[in-house]
Amino acid sequence: MPVPRSAALTAVFLVMFAVIGAPHTGAATRQRDTVESLRREADKARTELQKATRQMENRKRELAKSQAKLRDTLKDLAAAEAELNRIRQPVARLANASYQQPGAGGAMSIFSGDAGEGLRSTADMAYIAGGRQALVQQADDLQQRRQRLASTAQELQSRNAVAQTKLEQQVQSLRDRSAQLTKQLTAMLDQMQAERDKRLQAMCPKNLAAGARKFPNGLIPSRYLCPLPQKGEQLRADAALAFYKLNDAYKRRFGRNICVTDSYRSLADQQRVYAERPGFAAVPGTSNHGRGQAVDLCGGVQIAGSVQFRWMEANSKKYGWFHPAWAYSNPFEPWHWEYGTEGDD
């Protein structure tokens, strides 16, 4: 079969596009390098975030242990002080009573009365005074110790509060940095996707459709078909160009590409499907899939009445796509959508 004139022009166009597009290879490589760098930075930020979070959790546990120890120490001190007060009061009463006893003249009682009684009274008073002084000294020691512990506790709590605040600020900073990098990475990928879509359109001249129509159903050479944004899927040029626009609108509404399970179907593929679903699939050589102007969709569109299905019903015709009448009942195929008009050849 002689090569059609349109095919020859297409070949020239593709060669020119490849030559013109060659200088952009370096830019595409730089973009990939940039994206990979951003991905590494995002991974690094996430690792740092996890490390800082663990450090903060460890510090919280250490602080909790320290505060528990402090509470136990203060409790012990309170018990000791209570015991001291319990002992101090009767000793004080005893000392006061001894001073008030008749004839209690201290050391002078040795010379003014019974020397033995005076010596005993003096010894008792000395013992009581000594005991009291020891208790007072012990109380002072306990009070000083308590003050030291309270000061240490205050310093510990202040230091930990400052450290915890710094850690929380660090964690928040890492969260913000990670979110920023993720946003930047997503924006870069979206930009690359948009540029890829533009390249797809540039590589899909509409006049390819005329050449595709010259071939039998299911036997269209791949050079007359245009790739879809969905990997591995392709359609006739006019259907593909319309699908690009439909896909852009769908992305604006749902934030993702249309999910495609099947598009152009070769004659061999039609035979395979027909063998799997006799009586339901189109007879090989008659399917609109074989003309490159039909798609089977997923991602929610395949469910009649879903938000995605209703959106397709309301918007697909703006872009030349429609859900054929037969697919509503015979057989019921909500996933099947076609380009053109009913009965289009």
Phi, psi and omega in degrees: 000127180295148181289124180301151180300320180297325179292321179296316178298322179296317179300317178299317180300316182295321178296316179299317181297319180296319180292313180297322184282347184303316182298341182277355181300318179299319179296319179296321178296317178298322178298316179297319178297320179296315179298317180296321178296317178297321179296318178296320180295321179295319177297318179297316179297321179295320178296316179296322178298315179297320179296313180296323179295318178296320178298318180294319179295320177297317180295322177298318179294319178297319179296319179297319178296317180297318180292325177295318178297319179296317179298318178297318180296314179295326177294317177298320179295319179297321178294319179295319179294321178297318178295321179297315179296323180296322180282323186296322185295310179295326177296319179295320179295320180297317179295320181293321180294322182293326179288333183270355180291140178300138176082004179277091187249016177068216185291335182289342181293345178291327184263349184250002183195215179293115183297322181294315179296321180295319179296320179296316181297318179297318179296318179299314182295320179296320179295314181297315181298320179295318178297318180295318180298321179296319179294318179297318179297319178297319178298318178298316179299316179296319181295318178295319178298318180297319179296319178298315179296319179297319178296317178297318180297317180297317179295318179298313181296319179296314181297317180292323179296317178296314180297319181294320178298317178298319179295318180296321177296320179296316179298316180296321178298318179293321177299313181298318181295317179297317180295320179296315179296320179297318178296317180295318179297315180298318179297319179295317179295321177298320179296318179296322178296319179296319178294324178296319179297321178296320179296321178299316180295319180295329181271008184233073177295139186297333182292352175296333183299322180298319178293322181296326182294342182282349183258152179297159178303125177084001182237029180280124178299149185297334182291346178262003180250154181245138179288147175268164175302334178280124187303131175086356182256147180208158181217171171297151190306309183296321179292321180294314180299320177291324180293324177304314182293318177299317180296320178299316179295320179297319179296321178297328181276318188247355176077015180202163178293156172298137178277122183241129176258337183202144179224245177298135182235118180294167180299321179297318178294322178299319179296321179296313180295320180297323178292326180283329185227060180299136181089344179248313179284154179294151177298133180309131181096358180238353184286140175295339173299323181289344176268354181076028182226034177213149177223150169251129189248161179221205177069022180114330180297329183289355180255112181299133179091352179290166178301317181294318180296316180295323178296318178297318178300320184281335189240339188299324184294337177298336185247016176086008180251152181206163175259112187297151184300320183297332184286355175276343185212328192223087345280168182283110182225081181297342182278347187268124179227146185232157178255142178108225179228166179303128179079014180294134176256000000 
